[in-house]
Coordinates of C-alpha atoms and ligand atoms in Angstrom, one line a residue:
Chain B
M1 CA 30.1 10.0 -3.6
V2 CA 27.3 11.0 -1.3
S3 CA 25.7 14.3 -2.3
I4 CA 22.3 15.8 -2.7
K5 CA 22.2 18.7 -5.3
L6 CA 18.2 20.1 -5.7
D7 CA 17.8 22.9 -8.5
N8 CA 14.9 25.2 -8.7
V9 CA 12.5 22.5 -7.2
S10 CA 8.8 23.3 -7.1
L11 CA 6.0 21.6 -5.9
I12 CA 2.6 21.8 -5.9
Y13 CA -0.5 20.2 -4.4
K14 CA -3.8 20.4 -6.3
L15 CA -6.4 20.4 -4.4
H16 CA -9.6 18.6 -5.4
E17 CA -11.9 19.6 -3.3
K18 CA -13.0 23.5 -2.2
L19 CA -10.6 23.8 0.7
T20 CA -14.0 26.1 2.4
L21 CA -17.4 27.1 1.6
S22 CA -17.0 30.8 2.3
A23 CA -14.7 33.2 1.0
P24 CA -11.4 33.2 1.0
D25 CA -9.6 35.4 3.8
R26 CA -6.4 36.9 1.5
R27 CA -4.5 37.8 4.5
L28 CA -0.5 37.2 4.6
G29 CA 0.5 35.0 7.7
A30 CA 3.8 33.2 8.0
T31 CA 1.8 30.2 8.1
G32 CA 2.2 28.0 5.7
G33 CA 2.7 28.1 1.7
R34 CA 0.8 30.0 -0.5
I35 CA -2.7 29.0 -1.7
E36 CA -3.5 29.9 -5.3
G37 CA -6.1 29.4 -7.8
S38 CA -10.0 29.5 -7.1
G39 CA -12.8 27.2 -7.3
R40 CA -11.8 23.8 -8.4
K41 CA -8.0 24.5 -9.5
Q42 CA -7.1 25.8 -6.4
F43 CA -3.6 24.3 -5.4
V44 CA -1.1 24.9 -2.8
Q45 CA 2.7 26.1 -3.8
A46 CA 4.2 24.3 -1.4
L47 CA 7.9 24.8 -2.5
D48 CA 8.9 26.8 -4.9
G49 CA 12.2 27.7 -6.8
V50 CA 14.1 25.6 -4.0
G51 CA 17.7 24.8 -5.0
F52 CA 20.8 24.6 -2.7
E53 CA 23.9 21.5 -2.8
L54 CA 24.9 19.5 -0.1
K55 CA 27.9 17.1 0.0
A56 CA 29.0 14.3 2.2
G57 CA 29.1 14.7 5.9
D58 CA 27.0 17.7 6.2
R59 CA 24.2 18.4 8.3
L60 CA 21.6 20.5 7.3
G61 CA 18.9 21.7 10.2
L62 CA 15.8 22.6 8.0
V63 CA 13.6 25.4 9.9
G64 CA 10.7 27.4 9.1
P65 CA 7.0 28.0 10.9
N66 CA 4.8 25.6 10.2
G67 CA 3.3 24.5 6.8
A68 CA 6.8 26.6 5.4
G69 CA 7.8 23.1 3.4
K70 CA 9.8 21.5 5.6
T71 CA 8.1 18.1 5.0
T72 CA 7.5 18.6 1.5
L73 CA 11.2 19.0 0.9
L74 CA 12.4 15.9 3.0
K75 CA 9.8 14.0 1.3
V76 CA 11.2 15.3 -2.6
L77 CA 14.5 13.9 -0.8
Y78 CA 13.4 10.9 0.0
G79 CA 11.5 10.5 -3.4
I80 CA 7.4 10.1 -2.2
Y81 CA 7.0 12.9 -3.9
E82 CA 8.0 13.7 -8.2
P83 CA 9.0 17.1 -7.9
S84 CA 6.0 19.2 -10.5
G85 CA 9.6 21.4 -11.5
G86 CA 12.6 21.3 -11.3
S87 CA 15.3 18.6 -10.7
V88 CA 16.9 16.7 -8.0
A89 CA 19.7 14.8 -8.3
I90 CA 20.8 12.6 -4.8
E91 CA 24.0 9.5 -4.3
G92 CA 23.7 7.4 -2.0
K93 CA 21.3 5.2 0.2
V94 CA 18.8 6.8 1.3
D95 CA 16.6 6.3 5.5
A96 CA 13.9 8.7 6.5
L97 CA 11.9 8.6 9.6
F98 CA 9.2 11.1 8.9
N99 CA 6.0 9.7 11.1
I100 CA 7.2 7.3 13.7
N101 CA 3.8 4.7 13.0
I102 CA 4.8 4.1 9.4
G103 CA 5.5 1.0 8.5
F104 CA 4.8 -0.2 12.1
R105 CA 2.0 -2.8 12.7
R106 CA -0.1 -2.5 15.5
E107 CA -0.5 -5.6 16.6
A108 CA 2.6 -7.3 15.9
T109 CA 6.0 -7.5 18.3
G110 CA 8.9 -5.2 18.2
R111 CA 11.0 -8.0 16.8
R112 CA 8.3 -8.9 14.4
N113 CA 8.2 -5.1 13.2
I114 CA 11.9 -4.8 12.9
V115 CA 11.7 -7.8 10.5
L116 CA 8.8 -6.0 8.3
R117 CA 10.7 -3.0 8.9
G118 CA 13.9 -4.5 7.8
L119 CA 12.3 -6.0 4.0
I120 CA 10.6 -3.0 3.4
N121 CA 14.3 -1.4 3.6
G122 CA 15.2 -4.2 1.1
W123 CA 17.3 -5.9 3.7
S124 CA 17.7 -9.7 3.5
E125 CA 17.0 -12.5 5.5
A126 CA 20.8 -12.5 6.9
E127 CA 21.2 -8.8 7.1
I128 CA 18.1 -8.8 9.0
E129 CA 19.2 -11.8 11.4
E130 CA 22.7 -10.0 12.0
K131 CA 21.4 -6.4 12.8
M132 CA 18.8 -8.0 15.2
E133 CA 20.6 -7.8 18.2
G134 CA 22.1 -4.9 17.7
I135 CA 18.4 -2.8 16.7
I136 CA 17.5 -4.4 20.5
A137 CA 20.2 -3.6 22.1
F138 CA 20.4 0.2 20.6
S139 CA 16.8 0.5 21.6
E140 CA 16.9 -0.3 25.4
L141 CA 13.3 -2.3 24.8
G142 CA 14.6 -5.0 26.7
D143 CA 11.5 -7.7 27.2
F144 CA 9.4 -5.6 25.3
I145 CA 10.8 -6.1 22.8
D146 CA 8.3 -9.4 22.3
L147 CA 5.4 -7.3 23.0
P148 CA 2.9 -6.0 20.6
F149 CA 4.1 -2.5 19.6
K150 CA 0.5 -0.8 20.5
A151 CA 2.0 -1.5 23.9
Y152 CA 4.6 0.8 23.3
S153 CA 5.2 4.2 24.9
Q154 CA 5.3 7.3 22.0
G155 CA 9.2 7.7 22.7
M156 CA 9.7 3.9 23.1
A157 CA 8.0 3.7 19.3
A158 CA 10.8 6.7 18.8
R159 CA 13.5 4.3 19.9
L160 CA 12.5 1.4 17.9
A161 CA 12.0 3.4 15.0
F162 CA 15.4 5.5 15.3
S163 CA 17.4 2.2 15.8
V164 CA 15.9 0.9 13.0
A165 CA 16.5 3.6 10.4
T166 CA 19.8 3.9 11.2
A167 CA 20.7 0.3 11.9
L168 CA 22.2 0.0 8.8
D169 CA 24.1 2.6 8.3
P170 CA 22.1 4.8 6.0
E171 CA 24.3 7.4 3.6
I172 CA 21.8 9.7 3.7
L173 CA 19.1 10.3 7.1
L174 CA 16.4 12.8 6.8
M175 CA 14.4 12.8 9.8
D176 CA 11.2 15.1 10.5
E177 CA 11.0 16.7 13.7
W178 CA 10.6 13.6 16.3
I179 CA 13.4 13.1 18.5
G180 CA 11.6 15.0 21.1
A181 CA 9.1 11.8 21.7
G182 CA 13.0 10.1 23.2
D183 CA 13.9 11.0 27.2
A184 CA 17.2 12.8 27.3
S185 CA 19.4 10.2 27.7
F186 CA 17.8 9.0 24.5
Q187 CA 18.0 11.6 22.9
E188 CA 22.1 12.4 23.7
K189 CA 22.7 8.3 22.2
A190 CA 20.9 9.4 18.6
K191 CA 22.7 12.1 18.3
K192 CA 26.1 10.7 19.2
R193 CA 24.4 7.8 16.2
M194 CA 24.3 11.1 14.2
D195 CA 27.8 12.0 15.2
E196 CA 29.0 8.7 13.7
L197 CA 27.1 8.8 10.8
A198 CA 28.2 12.2 9.5
E199 CA 31.6 11.0 10.1
K200 CA 31.2 8.2 7.2
A201 CA 30.7 10.8 4.8
G202 CA 26.9 10.3 5.0
I203 CA 25.1 13.3 4.8
I204 CA 22.0 14.1 7.7
V205 CA 18.9 16.5 6.9
L206 CA 17.0 17.1 9.9
A207 CA 13.5 19.3 10.3
S208 CA 13.2 20.5 13.6
H209 CA 11.7 23.4 15.4
S210 CA 13.9 22.9 18.3
E211 CA 16.7 25.1 18.1
S212 CA 19.1 23.3 20.5
L213 CA 19.0 20.3 18.6
I214 CA 19.3 21.9 15.8
Q215 CA 23.0 24.0 17.2
S216 CA 23.8 20.8 18.7
V217 CA 23.0 18.4 15.4
C218 CA 24.0 20.5 12.6
T219 CA 26.5 22.2 10.9
K220 CA 24.1 24.6 8.0
R221 CA 20.7 25.9 8.2
L222 CA 18.5 26.4 5.7
T223 CA 15.4 29.2 6.5
L224 CA 12.2 28.6 4.7
K225 CA 9.4 30.6 4.7
G226 CA 6.5 30.0 2.3
G227 CA 8.0 27.3 -0.2
R228 CA 10.7 29.4 -0.7
V229 CA 15.0 29.3 0.6
E230 CA 15.0 32.3 2.7
S231 CA 18.4 31.5 4.1
L232 CA 20.9 29.2 4.0
T233 CA 23.7 29.5 6.4
A234 CA 25.8 27.9 8.7
V235 CA 25.4 27.1 12.1
P236 CA 27.7 28.5 14.2
V237 CA 28.9 26.5 17.1
K238 CA 27.5 28.0 20.5
P239 CA 30.6 28.4 22.6
A240 CA 28.8 26.6 25.6
E241 CA 28.0 23.3 23.6
A242 CA 32.0 23.3 22.4
A243 CA 33.1 23.6 26.0
S244 CA 30.6 21.0 27.8
A245 CA 31.6 18.7 24.8
S246 CA 35.3 18.4 25.4
P247 CA 35.7 18.4 29.6
Chain G
M11 CA 3.2 4.8 -25.0
I12 CA 6.5 2.6 -24.6
S13 CA 7.8 4.7 -21.7
V14 CA 5.1 4.1 -20.0
L15 CA 4.1 1.0 -20.5
N16 CA 8.5 0.8 -19.3
S17 CA 6.9 3.1 -16.3
A18 CA 4.4 0.0 -15.4
L19 CA 7.0 -2.6 -16.1
D20 CA 9.8 -1.1 -13.9
D21 CA 7.1 -1.0 -11.4
I22 CA 6.4 -4.7 -11.3
S23 CA 9.1 -5.6 -11.9
R24 CA 10.8 -3.9 -8.1
T25 CA 7.8 -5.4 -6.8
M26 CA 8.4 -8.3 -8.0
K27 CA 12.2 -8.5 -5.8
L28 CA 10.6 -7.2 -3.1
R29 CA 7.8 -10.3 -3.0
R30 CA 9.2 -10.6 0.6
V31 CA 7.9 -7.6 1.5
W32 CA 4.1 -8.2 0.5
I33 CA 4.1 -11.6 1.2
A34 CA 5.0 -11.0 4.7
L35 CA 2.7 -8.2 4.6
A36 CA -0.5 -10.5 3.4
H37 CA 0.2 -12.6 5.9
E38 CA 0.2 -10.2 9.0
D39 CA -2.8 -8.9 7.7
I40 CA -4.6 -12.4 7.4
G41 CA -3.4 -12.8 11.1
D42 CA -4.5 -9.5 12.2
Q43 CA -8.4 -10.5 10.7
H44 CA -8.4 -13.0 13.1
R45 CA -6.1 -12.5 15.8
R46 CA -8.9 -12.9 18.3
T47 CA -11.0 -15.3 17.5
T48 CA -11.2 -18.5 18.4
L49 CA -11.2 -20.5 15.1
G50 CA -9.2 -17.8 13.6
P51 CA -9.0 -17.9 9.9
L52 CA -10.9 -21.3 9.5
W53 CA -14.4 -18.9 10.0
L54 CA -13.6 -18.3 6.3
L55 CA -14.3 -21.9 5.7
V56 CA -17.2 -21.7 8.2
N57 CA -18.9 -18.9 6.2
Y58 CA -18.6 -20.5 2.8
L59 CA -20.2 -23.4 4.1
A60 CA -22.9 -22.0 5.5
F61 CA -23.5 -19.2 2.4
A62 CA -23.6 -22.6 0.0
G63 CA -25.5 -24.6 2.4
T64 CA -28.3 -21.8 2.6
F65 CA -28.7 -21.7 -1.4
V66 CA -27.7 -25.5 -2.0
F67 CA -31.0 -26.1 0.8
V68 CA -33.7 -22.9 -0.6
F69 CA -32.8 -22.8 -4.2
Q70 CA -32.0 -27.1 -4.7
P71 CA -34.3 -28.0 -8.1
I72 CA -36.6 -31.0 -7.1
G73 CA -35.3 -33.9 -9.1
K74 CA -32.9 -35.4 -10.3
D75 CA -30.7 -32.4 -11.3
A76 CA -30.7 -32.1 -7.4
A77 CA -27.0 -33.8 -7.0
G78 CA -25.5 -31.0 -9.7
Y79 CA -27.0 -28.0 -8.4
G80 CA -25.1 -28.5 -4.6
A81 CA -21.8 -28.7 -7.5
Y82 CA -23.0 -25.9 -9.3
V83 CA -23.7 -23.4 -6.9
A84 CA -21.0 -24.3 -5.1
I85 CA -18.2 -23.5 -7.4
G86 CA -20.7 -20.2 -8.3
L87 CA -20.0 -18.7 -5.0
M88 CA -16.5 -19.8 -4.4
V89 CA -15.4 -17.9 -7.9
W90 CA -17.8 -15.1 -7.3
F91 CA -17.2 -14.6 -3.3
Y92 CA -13.6 -13.9 -4.7
L93 CA -13.9 -11.7 -7.1
M94 CA -16.3 -9.4 -5.4
E95 CA -13.7 -9.6 -2.2
I96 CA -11.3 -8.3 -4.8
I97 CA -13.0 -6.1 -6.4
S98 CA -14.6 -3.8 -3.4
L99 CA -11.7 -4.5 -1.3
S100 CA -9.4 -3.0 -4.7
V101 CA -11.6 0.1 -5.0
P102 CA -10.5 2.2 -1.6
L103 CA -6.5 0.6 -1.5
F104 CA -4.1 3.5 -2.1
K105 CA -6.3 5.4 0.6
R106 CA -5.8 2.2 2.6
E107 CA -2.8 2.1 2.3
E108 CA -2.2 6.0 2.8
S109 CA 0.6 5.6 5.4
F110 CA 2.7 3.6 3.8
I111 CA 2.5 5.3 0.4
E112 CA 3.2 8.9 1.7
G113 CA 5.7 7.2 4.0
T114 CA 7.5 4.7 2.4
T115 CA 9.6 4.7 -1.6
L116 CA 7.5 1.2 -1.9
P117 CA 6.8 0.7 -5.6
L118 CA 2.8 0.8 -5.9
F119 CA 2.3 -2.5 -7.3
V120 CA 2.9 -4.2 -3.6
Y121 CA -0.2 -2.9 -2.6
V122 CA -1.4 -4.7 -5.2
M123 CA 0.4 -7.9 -5.4
R124 CA -0.4 -7.7 -1.2
L125 CA -4.2 -7.5 -1.6
T126 CA -3.4 -11.2 -4.0
V127 CA -1.9 -12.7 -2.2
Q128 CA -4.4 -11.6 1.3
S129 CA -7.4 -13.1 -1.3
V130 CA -5.8 -15.9 -2.4
I131 CA -5.0 -17.1 0.8
R132 CA -8.8 -16.6 2.1
A133 CA -9.9 -18.0 -1.3
G134 CA -8.1 -21.4 0.0
Y135 CA -10.4 -21.7 3.0
A136 CA -13.4 -21.3 0.0
V137 CA -11.7 -23.7 -2.1
V138 CA -11.2 -26.6 0.8
G139 CA -15.1 -25.6 1.1
C140 CA -16.3 -26.2 -2.3
I141 CA -13.9 -29.9 -2.3
I142 CA -16.0 -31.0 0.6
I143 CA -19.0 -29.8 -1.8
L144 CA -18.1 -31.5 -4.2
L145 CA -17.2 -34.9 -3.2
I146 CA -20.5 -35.2 -1.4
S147 CA -22.1 -34.0 -4.3
G148 CA -20.4 -36.4 -5.8
P149 CA -19.8 -35.7 -9.6
S150 CA -17.0 -38.2 -10.5
L151 CA -13.4 -36.8 -10.9
T152 CA -12.2 -37.2 -14.6
P153 CA -9.4 -35.4 -16.5
A154 CA -12.1 -32.5 -17.9
W155 CA -11.3 -31.1 -13.5
L156 CA -7.9 -30.2 -14.9
W157 CA -9.7 -27.9 -17.3
S158 CA -11.0 -25.9 -14.5
L159 CA -7.8 -25.9 -12.5
A160 CA -6.5 -23.9 -15.8
G161 CA -9.8 -21.5 -15.7
L162 CA -8.4 -21.2 -11.6
L163 CA -5.2 -20.0 -12.9
L164 CA -6.6 -18.0 -15.7
I165 CA -8.7 -15.8 -13.0
L166 CA -5.6 -15.9 -10.9
L167 CA -3.8 -14.3 -13.6
T168 CA -5.9 -11.4 -14.0
T169 CA -6.2 -11.3 -10.5
P170 CA -3.4 -8.4 -10.3
A171 CA -4.8 -6.6 -13.1
L172 CA -8.4 -6.0 -12.1
I173 CA -7.2 -4.5 -8.8
T174 CA -5.2 -2.2 -10.3
V175 CA -8.0 -0.6 -12.8
F176 CA -10.6 -0.6 -9.4
A177 CA -7.8 1.0 -7.3
F178 CA -7.0 3.5 -9.6
L179 CA -11.1 3.9 -10.2
G180 CA -10.8 4.9 -6.9
A181 CA -7.7 6.8 -6.1
F182 CA -9.5 8.8 -9.0
F183 CA -12.9 8.8 -8.0
P184 CA -13.5 8.0 -4.9
D185 CA -17.2 7.9 -4.8
S186 CA -16.8 4.9 -7.2
E187 CA -16.2 2.9 -3.9
F188 CA -20.1 3.1 -3.4
I189 CA -21.1 2.6 -6.4
V190 CA -19.1 -0.1 -7.0
G191 CA -20.2 -2.1 -3.3
N192 CA -23.4 -1.7 -4.6
L193 CA -23.1 -2.9 -8.5
M194 CA -21.5 -6.1 -7.0
R195 CA -24.2 -6.8 -4.1
V196 CA -26.7 -6.5 -7.3
G197 CA -24.2 -8.1 -9.4
M198 CA -24.6 -11.7 -7.6
F199 CA -28.8 -11.7 -9.1
F200 CA -27.1 -10.7 -12.7
T201 CA -24.4 -12.8 -12.8
P202 CA -25.6 -16.9 -13.1
V203 CA -24.0 -17.8 -9.2
F204 CA -26.7 -19.8 -7.9
W205 CA -29.2 -19.6 -11.4
V206 CA -29.5 -21.9 -14.1
Y207 CA -29.0 -20.0 -17.6
N208 CA -30.5 -22.7 -20.4
G209 CA -31.8 -20.5 -22.8
Q210 CA -34.0 -18.6 -21.5
D211 CA -35.2 -15.4 -23.4
A212 CA -35.1 -13.3 -20.3
I213 CA -32.9 -11.1 -18.6
Q214 CA -31.2 -13.9 -18.1
R215 CA -30.4 -14.2 -21.3
Y216 CA -28.7 -10.4 -21.3
S217 CA -27.2 -11.2 -17.4
Y218 CA -25.3 -14.1 -19.1
L219 CA -24.2 -12.8 -22.5
W220 CA -23.1 -9.5 -21.7
N221 CA -22.0 -10.1 -18.0
P222 CA -18.0 -10.8 -18.1
F223 CA -18.2 -12.7 -14.5
S224 CA -20.7 -15.2 -16.4
Y225 CA -17.3 -17.1 -18.2
F226 CA -15.2 -16.4 -15.0
L227 CA -17.4 -18.7 -13.2
D228 CA -17.8 -20.9 -16.3
V229 CA -14.3 -21.8 -17.5
A230 CA -14.3 -23.0 -13.3
R231 CA -17.9 -24.3 -13.6
I232 CA -18.0 -26.4 -17.0
P233 CA -15.0 -28.6 -16.9
I234 CA -16.3 -30.3 -13.8
L235 CA -20.0 -30.1 -14.7
G236 CA -20.2 -30.8 -18.2
G237 CA -17.2 -33.0 -18.6
E238 CA -16.0 -30.9 -21.5
F239 CA -13.8 -27.9 -22.3
P240 CA -15.6 -24.5 -22.6
S241 CA -13.8 -22.9 -25.2
N242 CA -15.8 -20.2 -26.0
A243 CA -15.3 -18.9 -21.8
F244 CA -12.1 -19.6 -21.8
A245 CA -12.2 -17.2 -25.4
I246 CA -13.6 -14.5 -23.6
T247 CA -12.1 -14.6 -20.2
G248 CA -8.4 -14.9 -22.0
A249 CA -9.2 -11.5 -23.7
T250 CA -10.8 -9.9 -20.8
A251 CA -7.9 -10.9 -18.6
L252 CA -5.8 -9.2 -22.0
V253 CA -7.9 -5.9 -21.9
T254 CA -7.8 -5.7 -18.1
W255 CA -4.1 -5.9 -18.0
T256 CA -3.7 -3.9 -20.8
I257 CA -5.1 -0.7 -18.8
A258 CA -3.7 -1.9 -15.5
L259 CA -0.2 -1.1 -17.2
L260 CA -1.2 1.5 -18.9
L261 CA -2.9 3.3 -16.2
L262 CA 0.0 2.2 -13.2
G263 CA 2.4 3.5 -15.9
S264 CA 1.0 7.2 -16.6
Y265 CA -0.2 7.5 -13.1
R266 CA 1.5 5.9 -10.6
R267 CA 3.7 9.2 -9.2
Q268 CA 0.4 10.6 -8.9
V269 CA -1.5 8.2 -6.4
V270 CA 0.2 10.0 -3.8
F271 CA -1.4 13.4 -4.3
L272 CA -4.6 11.4 -4.5
I273 CA -4.7 9.9 -1.2
Ligands
ATP316 N1 -0.6 16.4 1.4 C1 -1.1 17.8 1.2 N2 -2.3 18.0 0.7 C2 -2.0 19.7 0.3 N3 -1.2 20.8 0.9 C3 -0.4 20.2 1.5 C4 -0.4 18.4 1.4 N4 0.3 18.4 2.7 C5 1.0 19.5 3.0 N5 0.3 21.1 2.6 C6 0.8 22.0 2.3 O1 2.2 22.2 1.7 C7 2.6 23.8 2.7 C8 4.1 23.0 3.2 O2 4.2 21.7 4.4 P1 4.6 21.5 5.4 O3 3.7 19.6 6.4 O4 5.8 20.5 4.6 O5 5.0 21.5 6.2 P2 6.0 22.2 7.3 O6 7.0 22.5 7.4 O7 6.4 20.3 7.3 O8 4.8 22.4 8.3 P3 5.2 21.8 9.8 O9 6.6 22.9 10.6 O10 4.1 22.3 10.2 O11 5.4 20.4 10.2 C9 1.9 23.4 4.0 O12 1.0 25.1 3.0 C10 0.5 22.9 3.7 O13 -0.6 23.4 3.7
MG317 MG1 6.6 18.7 9.1

């Protein structure tokens, strides 16, 4: 059974150098986690007592101001960061899309990059072979697939990254504010694929500042602020969306 | 202690399952470094031959030692360049792999093996150059050569451990990149790479006897040049390998999850 359960998770970034030489200015702002400690012992409390539960079919939108801890939370879910406190229990095969360029080699062709990404994700040679044409077709890159990755525009890179990440039916897909690079038609296509994924009893967690993206993709919304959960609510279906979705 | 070792071995065993990843990445690395050149990786062979040739030409003793000196320098440089490369590339290793470490959940040892494979491929070109020089300068082929092969194998087995230790050093103390870089540059003169130690009672004595690298060179060099099994050098190199592996496993087991916060 696919599920995510976080309990009282906190994460601290220790800063090994001084943040600044000038006297710290402790205005309280909406931006960022909390900078604490002093001198060489400074640290940022990026997540603080975060707890929630997701089950199959949930699509969670992570929102909150810059520095609220969205990316940090996604990286904890993916297993890159070990939380400083609390517990994380995840069932299911996780795939993630953070920075589009991660795991892509600039000099290698799109096709070669698909192979490398597949290997990194732990696919077998046969699986890569089998998925290759589907990935190329979904990305709509055409002949560009045999050009080096450095010749791609941002949106083209995003298309490739999304196509690869969703090709092997991940059960849990984590995404960080990337989809904006794709054009409208690709966003539509990507949304459809995410719908399919969620219908197959998967979980999607998407961090974004785009209200319309959250509304159209997600069923739940988690608002983070200063590393704390401010609210966890259901996303209401916009009447306009619902109407246009079933013409 | 046990849990630390388990954690390290878990990282290593997951890495071994992912061997196609690091082998593929290492090949990409080599390809990228030479993509726009005409000779490609053959430059590595040219570099080696040019270096070895220069040393032989400049430092060759006069008289009947002359032939042996070519082989001496050829093997010495081959091993030394290899060690210098893995050590100086491993100090900034985790920093260099930052985007992978912060973006994927690959086990840390993958990056160690990626550098290992890359260095071994590059060293392969020096080995070819070394064989050419050996053929020309002509110490005769004897079964003792197999001991040299065993010596090289021992060095190869130590490589991932050395890389791990220096990579953690670099992650904890970024300054060490420059310190180690300087030491390795100076180290060439304190290691019998191109000078011969034969019992002088000077500074050479200490820099030969107390320098683990001397023995790394000896295990590869003495069998071919002297036709004998250098048991002392093998023992010291083997002990160095064991100690390095122990430190590497402890570091990997204790700190592998911390590296992402350090870089
Ligand atoms: N590597 C790091 N070292 C130190 N502090 C960090 C690091 N990464 C993030 N932080 C801090 O952690 C807090 C949360 O950052 P995070 O990147 O998770 O925010 P975010 O919600 O994704 O913001 P954005 O909307 O800008 O993407 C911020 O205060 C940030 O300064
Ligand atoms: Mg972010």
